Short mmCIF file of C-alpha atoms in Angstrom, two decimals:
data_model
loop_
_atom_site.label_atom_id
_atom_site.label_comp_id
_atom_site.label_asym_id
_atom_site.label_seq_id
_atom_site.Cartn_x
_atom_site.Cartn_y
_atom_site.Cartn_z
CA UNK A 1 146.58 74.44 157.40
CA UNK A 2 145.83 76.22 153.95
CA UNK A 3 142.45 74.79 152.50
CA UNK A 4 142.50 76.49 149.04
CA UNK A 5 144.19 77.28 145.91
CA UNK A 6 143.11 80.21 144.97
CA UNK A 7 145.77 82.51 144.09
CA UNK A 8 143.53 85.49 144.24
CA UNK A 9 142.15 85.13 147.43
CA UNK A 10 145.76 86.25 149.40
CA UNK A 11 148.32 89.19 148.75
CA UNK A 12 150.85 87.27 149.13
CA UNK A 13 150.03 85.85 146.17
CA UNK A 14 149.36 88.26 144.05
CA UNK A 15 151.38 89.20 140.99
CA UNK A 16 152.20 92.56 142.21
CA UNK A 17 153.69 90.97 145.64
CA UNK A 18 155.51 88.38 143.33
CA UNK A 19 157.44 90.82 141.44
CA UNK A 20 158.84 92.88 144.22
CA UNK A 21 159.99 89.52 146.06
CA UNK A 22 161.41 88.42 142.65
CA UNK A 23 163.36 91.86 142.76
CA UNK A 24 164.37 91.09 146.37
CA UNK A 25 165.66 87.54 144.69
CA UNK A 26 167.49 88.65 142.45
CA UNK A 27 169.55 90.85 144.79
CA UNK A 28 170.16 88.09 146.83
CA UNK A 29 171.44 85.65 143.78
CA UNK A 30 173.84 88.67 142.20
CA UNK A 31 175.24 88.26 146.08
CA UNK A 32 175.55 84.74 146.63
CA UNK A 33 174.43 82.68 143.55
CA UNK A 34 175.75 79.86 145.26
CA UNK A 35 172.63 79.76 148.09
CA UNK A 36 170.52 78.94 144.96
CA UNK A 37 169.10 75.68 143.02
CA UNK A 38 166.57 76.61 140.94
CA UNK A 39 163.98 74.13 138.80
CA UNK A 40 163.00 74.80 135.08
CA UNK A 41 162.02 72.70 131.98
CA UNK A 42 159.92 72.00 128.87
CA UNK A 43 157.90 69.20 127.36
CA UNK A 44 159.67 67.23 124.45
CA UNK A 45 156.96 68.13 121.68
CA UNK A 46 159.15 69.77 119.19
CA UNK A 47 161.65 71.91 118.33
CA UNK A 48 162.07 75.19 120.69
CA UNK A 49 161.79 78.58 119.04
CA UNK A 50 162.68 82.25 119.22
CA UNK A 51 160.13 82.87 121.83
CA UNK A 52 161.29 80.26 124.23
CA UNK A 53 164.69 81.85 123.95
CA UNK A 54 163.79 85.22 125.03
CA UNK A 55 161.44 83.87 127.11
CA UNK A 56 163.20 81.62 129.13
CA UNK A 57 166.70 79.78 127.67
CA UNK A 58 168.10 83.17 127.87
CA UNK A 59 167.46 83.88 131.51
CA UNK A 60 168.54 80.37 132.64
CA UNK A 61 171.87 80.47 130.65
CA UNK A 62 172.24 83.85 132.69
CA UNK A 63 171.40 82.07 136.47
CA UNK A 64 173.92 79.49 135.01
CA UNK A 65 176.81 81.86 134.77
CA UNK A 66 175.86 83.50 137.88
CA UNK A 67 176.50 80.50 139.96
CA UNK A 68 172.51 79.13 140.43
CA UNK A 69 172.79 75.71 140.81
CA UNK A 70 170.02 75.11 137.54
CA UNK A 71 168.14 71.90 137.14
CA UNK A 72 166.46 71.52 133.77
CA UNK A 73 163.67 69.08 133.52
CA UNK A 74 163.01 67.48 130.13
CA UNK A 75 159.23 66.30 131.21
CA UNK A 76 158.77 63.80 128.73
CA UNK A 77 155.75 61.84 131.14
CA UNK A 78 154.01 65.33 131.01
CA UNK A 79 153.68 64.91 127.20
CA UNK A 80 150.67 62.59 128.01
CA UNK A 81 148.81 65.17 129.53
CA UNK A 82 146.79 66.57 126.38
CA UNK A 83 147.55 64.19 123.84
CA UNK A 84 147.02 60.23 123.41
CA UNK A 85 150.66 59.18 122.35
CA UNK A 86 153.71 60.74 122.52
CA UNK A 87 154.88 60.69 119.26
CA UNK A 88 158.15 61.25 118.04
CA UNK A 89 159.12 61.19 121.65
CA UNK A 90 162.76 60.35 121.70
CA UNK A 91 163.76 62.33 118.47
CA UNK A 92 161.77 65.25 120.42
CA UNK A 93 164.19 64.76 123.86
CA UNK A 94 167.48 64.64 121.75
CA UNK A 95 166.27 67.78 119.65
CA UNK A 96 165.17 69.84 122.96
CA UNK A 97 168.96 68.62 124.50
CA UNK A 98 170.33 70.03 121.63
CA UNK A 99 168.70 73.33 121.89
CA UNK A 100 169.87 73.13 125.54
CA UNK A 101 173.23 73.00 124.71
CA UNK A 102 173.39 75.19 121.82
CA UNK A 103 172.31 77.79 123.66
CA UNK A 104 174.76 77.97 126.35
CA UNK A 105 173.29 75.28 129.28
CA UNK A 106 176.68 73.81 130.04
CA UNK A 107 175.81 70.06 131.58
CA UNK A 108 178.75 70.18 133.77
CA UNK A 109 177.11 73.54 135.66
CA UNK A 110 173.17 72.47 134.77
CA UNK A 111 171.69 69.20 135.74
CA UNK A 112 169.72 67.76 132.32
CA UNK A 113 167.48 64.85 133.35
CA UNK A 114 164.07 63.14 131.89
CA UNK A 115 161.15 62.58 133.93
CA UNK A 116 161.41 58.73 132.97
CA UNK A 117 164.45 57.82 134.38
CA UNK A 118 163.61 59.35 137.83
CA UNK A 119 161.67 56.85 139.53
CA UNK A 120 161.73 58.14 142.96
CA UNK A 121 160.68 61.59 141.56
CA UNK A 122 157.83 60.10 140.24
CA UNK A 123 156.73 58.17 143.19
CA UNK A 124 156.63 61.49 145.01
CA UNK A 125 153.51 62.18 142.87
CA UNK A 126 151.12 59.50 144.93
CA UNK A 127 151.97 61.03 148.34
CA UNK A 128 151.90 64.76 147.51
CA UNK A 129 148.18 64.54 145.73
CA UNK A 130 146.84 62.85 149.16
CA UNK A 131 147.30 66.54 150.36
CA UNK A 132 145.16 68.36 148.12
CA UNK A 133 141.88 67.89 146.96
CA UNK A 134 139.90 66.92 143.48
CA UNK A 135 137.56 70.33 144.03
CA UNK A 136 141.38 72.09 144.56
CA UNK A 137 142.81 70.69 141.38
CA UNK A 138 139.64 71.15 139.47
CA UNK A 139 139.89 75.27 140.41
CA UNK A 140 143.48 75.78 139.55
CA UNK A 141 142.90 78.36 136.51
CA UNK A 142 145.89 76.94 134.63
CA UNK A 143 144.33 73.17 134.56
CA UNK A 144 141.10 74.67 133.86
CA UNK A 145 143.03 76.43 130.56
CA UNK A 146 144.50 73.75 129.29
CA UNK A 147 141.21 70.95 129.60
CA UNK A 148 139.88 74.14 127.68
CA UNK A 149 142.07 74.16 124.78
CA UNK A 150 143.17 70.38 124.84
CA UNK A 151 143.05 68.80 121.94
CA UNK A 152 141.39 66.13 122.90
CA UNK A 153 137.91 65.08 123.13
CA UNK A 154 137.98 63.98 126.54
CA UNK A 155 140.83 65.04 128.98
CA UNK A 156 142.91 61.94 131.10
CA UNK A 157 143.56 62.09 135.01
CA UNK A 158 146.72 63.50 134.03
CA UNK A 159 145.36 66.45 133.19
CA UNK A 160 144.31 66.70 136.55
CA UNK A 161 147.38 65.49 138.27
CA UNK A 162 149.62 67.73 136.16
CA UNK A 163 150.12 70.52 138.91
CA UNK A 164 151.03 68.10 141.68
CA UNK A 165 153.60 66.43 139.26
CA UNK A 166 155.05 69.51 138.45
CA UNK A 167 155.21 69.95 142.09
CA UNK A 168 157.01 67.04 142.62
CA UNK A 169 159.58 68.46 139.81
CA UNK A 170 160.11 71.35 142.21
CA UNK A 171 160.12 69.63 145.77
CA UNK A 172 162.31 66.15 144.93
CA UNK A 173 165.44 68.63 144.47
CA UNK A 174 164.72 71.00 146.91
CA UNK A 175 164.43 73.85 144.22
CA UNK A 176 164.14 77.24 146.21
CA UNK A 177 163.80 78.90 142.88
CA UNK A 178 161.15 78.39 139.76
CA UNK A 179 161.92 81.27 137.13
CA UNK A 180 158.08 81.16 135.63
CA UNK A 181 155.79 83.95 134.08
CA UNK A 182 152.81 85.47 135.88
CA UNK A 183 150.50 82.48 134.44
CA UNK A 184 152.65 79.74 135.42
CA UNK A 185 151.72 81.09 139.47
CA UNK A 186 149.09 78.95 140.19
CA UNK A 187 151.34 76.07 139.26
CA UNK A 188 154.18 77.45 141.96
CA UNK A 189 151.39 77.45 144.72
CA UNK A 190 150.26 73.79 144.47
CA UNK A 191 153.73 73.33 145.11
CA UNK A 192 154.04 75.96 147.88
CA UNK A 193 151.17 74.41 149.32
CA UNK A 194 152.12 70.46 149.00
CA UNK A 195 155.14 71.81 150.56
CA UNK A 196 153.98 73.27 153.73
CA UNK A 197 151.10 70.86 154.27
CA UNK A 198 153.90 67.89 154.08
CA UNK A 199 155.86 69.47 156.96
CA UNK A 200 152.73 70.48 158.64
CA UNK A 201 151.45 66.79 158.67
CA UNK A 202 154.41 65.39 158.91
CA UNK A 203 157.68 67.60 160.02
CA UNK A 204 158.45 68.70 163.42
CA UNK A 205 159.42 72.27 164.33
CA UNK A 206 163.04 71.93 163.94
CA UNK A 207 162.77 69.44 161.00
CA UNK A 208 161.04 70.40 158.17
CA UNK A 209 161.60 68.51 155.34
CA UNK A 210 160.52 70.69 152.17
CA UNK A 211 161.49 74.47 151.72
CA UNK A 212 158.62 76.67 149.97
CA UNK A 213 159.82 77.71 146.41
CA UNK A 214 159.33 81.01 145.01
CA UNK A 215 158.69 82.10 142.10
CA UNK A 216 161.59 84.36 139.96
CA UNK A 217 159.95 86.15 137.49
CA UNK A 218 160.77 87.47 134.97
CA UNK A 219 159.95 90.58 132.55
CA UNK A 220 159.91 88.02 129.54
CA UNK A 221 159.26 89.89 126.28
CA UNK A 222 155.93 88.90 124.41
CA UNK A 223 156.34 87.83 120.81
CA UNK A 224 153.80 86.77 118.60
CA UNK A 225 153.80 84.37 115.93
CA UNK A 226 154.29 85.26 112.28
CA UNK A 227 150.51 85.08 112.40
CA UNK A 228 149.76 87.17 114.88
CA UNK A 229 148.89 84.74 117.72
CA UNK A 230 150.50 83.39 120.43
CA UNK A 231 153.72 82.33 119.61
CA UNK A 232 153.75 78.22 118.99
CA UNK A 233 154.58 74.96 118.39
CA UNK A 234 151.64 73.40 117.82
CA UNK A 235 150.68 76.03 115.84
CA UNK A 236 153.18 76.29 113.12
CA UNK A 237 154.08 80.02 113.48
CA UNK A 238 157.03 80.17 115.09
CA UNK A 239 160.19 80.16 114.01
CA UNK A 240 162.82 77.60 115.35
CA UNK A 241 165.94 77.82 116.65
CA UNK A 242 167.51 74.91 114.99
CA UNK A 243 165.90 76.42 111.18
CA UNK A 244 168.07 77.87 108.72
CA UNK A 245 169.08 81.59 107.41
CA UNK A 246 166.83 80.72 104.23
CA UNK A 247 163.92 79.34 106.44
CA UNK A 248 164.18 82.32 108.65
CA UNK A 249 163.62 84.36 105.89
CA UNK A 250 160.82 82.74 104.30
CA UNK A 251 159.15 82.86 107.44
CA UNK A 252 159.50 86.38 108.42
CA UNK A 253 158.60 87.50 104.52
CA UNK A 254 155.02 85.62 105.29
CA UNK A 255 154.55 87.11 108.75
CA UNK A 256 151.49 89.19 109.57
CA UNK A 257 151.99 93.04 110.06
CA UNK A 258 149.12 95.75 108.65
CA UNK A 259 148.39 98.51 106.17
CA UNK A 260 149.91 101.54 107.82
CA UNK A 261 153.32 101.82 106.01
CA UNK A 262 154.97 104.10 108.75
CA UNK A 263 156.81 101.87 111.33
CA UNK A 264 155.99 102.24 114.97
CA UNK A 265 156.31 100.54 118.38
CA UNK A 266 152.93 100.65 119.93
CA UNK A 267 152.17 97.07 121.13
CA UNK A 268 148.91 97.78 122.27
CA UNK A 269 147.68 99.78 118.98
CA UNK A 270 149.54 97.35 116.25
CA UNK A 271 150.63 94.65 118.04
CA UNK A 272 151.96 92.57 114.74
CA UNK A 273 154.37 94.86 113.94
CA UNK A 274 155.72 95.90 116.86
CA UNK A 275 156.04 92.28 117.78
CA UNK A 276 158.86 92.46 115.13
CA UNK A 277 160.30 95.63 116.15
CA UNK A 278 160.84 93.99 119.51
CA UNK A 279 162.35 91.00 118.14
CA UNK A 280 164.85 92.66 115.70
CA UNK A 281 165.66 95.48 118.89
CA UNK A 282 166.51 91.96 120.89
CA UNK A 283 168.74 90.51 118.92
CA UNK A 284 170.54 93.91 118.39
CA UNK A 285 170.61 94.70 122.07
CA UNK A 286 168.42 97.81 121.15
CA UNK A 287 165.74 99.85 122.80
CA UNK A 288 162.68 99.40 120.12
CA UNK A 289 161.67 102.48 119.66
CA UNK A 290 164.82 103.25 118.04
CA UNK A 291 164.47 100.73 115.85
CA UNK A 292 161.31 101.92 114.89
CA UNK A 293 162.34 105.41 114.83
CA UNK A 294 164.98 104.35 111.80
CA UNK A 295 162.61 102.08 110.09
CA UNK A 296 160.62 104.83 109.56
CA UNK A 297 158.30 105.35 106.54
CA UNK A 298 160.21 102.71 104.91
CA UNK A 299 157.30 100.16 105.09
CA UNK A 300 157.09 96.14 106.44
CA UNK A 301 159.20 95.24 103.49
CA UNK A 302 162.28 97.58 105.55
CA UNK A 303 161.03 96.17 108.84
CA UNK A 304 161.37 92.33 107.71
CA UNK A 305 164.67 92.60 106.41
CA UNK A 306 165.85 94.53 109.41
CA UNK A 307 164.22 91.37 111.81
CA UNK A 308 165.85 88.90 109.12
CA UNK A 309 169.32 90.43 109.38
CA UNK A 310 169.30 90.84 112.84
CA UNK A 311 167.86 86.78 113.79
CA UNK A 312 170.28 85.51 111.48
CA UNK A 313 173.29 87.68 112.26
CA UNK A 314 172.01 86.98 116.52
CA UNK A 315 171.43 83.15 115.96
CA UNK A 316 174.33 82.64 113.58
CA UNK A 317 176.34 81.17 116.39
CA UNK A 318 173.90 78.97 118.04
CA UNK A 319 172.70 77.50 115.08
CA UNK A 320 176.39 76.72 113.78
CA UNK A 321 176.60 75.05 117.64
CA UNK A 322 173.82 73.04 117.39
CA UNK A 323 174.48 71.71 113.75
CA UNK A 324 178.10 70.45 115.32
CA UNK A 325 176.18 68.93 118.21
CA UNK A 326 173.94 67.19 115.85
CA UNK A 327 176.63 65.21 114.77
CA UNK A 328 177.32 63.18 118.14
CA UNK A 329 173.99 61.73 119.06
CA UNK A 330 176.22 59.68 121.29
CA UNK A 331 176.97 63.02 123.29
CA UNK A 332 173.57 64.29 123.62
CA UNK A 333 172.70 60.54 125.17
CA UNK A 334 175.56 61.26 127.43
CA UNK A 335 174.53 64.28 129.07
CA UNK A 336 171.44 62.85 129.58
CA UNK A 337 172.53 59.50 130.96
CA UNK A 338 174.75 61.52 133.46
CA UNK A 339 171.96 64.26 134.37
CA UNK A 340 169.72 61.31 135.06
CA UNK A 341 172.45 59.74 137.28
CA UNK A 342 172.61 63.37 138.97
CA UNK A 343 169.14 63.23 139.62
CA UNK A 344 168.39 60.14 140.45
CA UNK A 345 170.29 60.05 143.52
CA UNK A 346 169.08 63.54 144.42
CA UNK A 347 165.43 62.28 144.22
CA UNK A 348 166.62 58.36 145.95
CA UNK A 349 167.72 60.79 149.21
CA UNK A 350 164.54 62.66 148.66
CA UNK A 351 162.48 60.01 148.94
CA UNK A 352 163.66 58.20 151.85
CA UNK A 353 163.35 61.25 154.15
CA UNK A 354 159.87 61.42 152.91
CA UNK A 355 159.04 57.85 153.62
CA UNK A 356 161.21 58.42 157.41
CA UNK A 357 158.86 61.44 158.16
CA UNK A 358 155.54 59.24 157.52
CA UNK A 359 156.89 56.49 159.08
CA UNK A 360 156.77 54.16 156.17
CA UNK A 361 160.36 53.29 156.07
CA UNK A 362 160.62 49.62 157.04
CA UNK A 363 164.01 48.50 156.32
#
């Protein structure tokens, strides 16, 4: 049985190994899309922006209409991890439901559901962390990242906890499938792990009750904020989904770009501005370079109304969707009263054949 967590210490973990079985994946899904569930999500904390889009809703509207079976976690528990209250919490789940939908999740294809109306999910969590350990969970370098940036003052046990909860996302359905980014791999393995030490301890040969999931990654474009950083919503750069042509606007004028007036791609030399390039060549379905190429010596004025006319012209559509969709509240609730109903009985199923392999069923 595996005794650590360390996703440096094997190959088979490494990012390089990752990729080609991620290319290996996704010849198998463009053949039978139907073999497939795959598990994704986000934490309610605010609206979702441009770089969620092209770095995730995009690629799971695609697995959608390729047949994956898609469950999309709305992990409104996991809110509590770096933060005292969750605030705002419901208006936060109907706004990300709405992005959901405006985007192109259709909830008759993709499964919506809340971590707080999953009970048996949930009670996953106290079995799975008996099979790891505190040093384990300390030396994940994702949980060590965010007690390093929290927030807070002092961190909860959640913090701590977060990985095998997120684990517990992945194993109650049976995902075989997590489309993540190379950082999110340290997360996949706790739940590789808590998978195969479960049937290990507690599966026979023939019987094994959880699959290993794998990680699909993907070649997710980086874009920064309009300040330069990381792309957030905490950190009120980013531009939402759900704001308008006028907002847009505003907030591409103000964003951060430098004193060389010729226009180039070069992320690594001028990363601001070629953060923009990218985003205007995304929403025209261009290579950037070109884009840059007819920018030209026109200057970052040219270059921010290019990226203005192009995210409002893209995001036209899906902002007139989710404005219609903002009108039935009632609907929104819907979809997630019948994902949770979806859900719930996948993890209720779950749940006993965990409790029938440790012999703790008693009824």
């Amino acid at each position: 049985m595996s005794t650590t967590l360390d996703i440096t210490a094997s190959d088979d973990l490494g990012v390089p190994a990752a990729r080609r079985r991620s290319a290996e994946l996704e010849r198998s899904i463009r053949e039978r899309p139907g073999r497939f569930r795959a598990l994704t999500g986000d934490r309610p904390t605010g609206r979702l922006h441009l770089g969620h889009y092209f770095g995730s809703l995009h690629n799971r509207v695609r697995l959608q209409n390729l047949g994956v079976d898609m469950m999309v976690l709305v992990a409104d528990y996991q809110v509590l991890t770096d933060r005292d209250v969750a605030d705002r919490l419901a208006e936060h789940v109907e706004d990300l439901v709405l992005d959901y939908l405006a985007v192109g999740l259709d909830p008759a294809r993709a499964t919506i559901f809340t971590h707080s109306a999953i009970p048996a999910l949930n009670q996953l969590l106290l079995p799975f962390l008996s099979l790891v350990s505190v040093a384990e969970l300390g030396r994940n370098p994702t949980v060590k990242d965010e007690i390093a940036h929290s927030r807070q003052s002092a961190v909860s046990g959640l913090m701590f906890t977060y990985p095998v909860h997120q684990a517990a996302d992945i194993l109650f359905c049976k995902a075989g499938l997590v489309p993540v980014g190379q950082d999110q791999l340290p997360h996949l393995e706790v739940a590789r792990t808590v998978a195969r030490r479960f049937n290990n301890r507690y599966g026979t040969p023939g019987g094994l009750v959880f699959p290993e999931p794998e990680a699909l990654l993907s070649d997710a474009p980086l874009l920064l904020g309009t300040d330069g950083g990381k792309m957030s919503k905490s950190r009120g750069n980013a531009i939402a989904l759900a704001a308008t042509a006028d907002e847009t606007a505003r907030l591409i004028r103000g964003a951060k770009t430098d004193a060389d007036r010729h226009i180039a791609y070069d992320p690594v030399a001028r990363p601001e501005v070629s953060s923009l390039v990218l985003l205007a060549a995304l929403c025209l379905g261009r290579d950037p370079h070109e884009v840059a190429a007819e920018i030209g010596g026109r200057g970052a004025a040219a270059l921010k109304a290019t990226v203005t006319d192009a995210v409002n012209g893209y995001f036209a559509p899906i902002r007139s969707r989710r404005a219609e969709l903002a009108r039935d509240r009632a609907h929104i609730r819907g979809v997630l009263r019948d994902g949770n109903e979806r859900a719930a009985a996948i993890a209720d199923a779950t749940l006993v054949e965990v409790r029938t392999a440790m012999n703790a069923l008693y009824y």
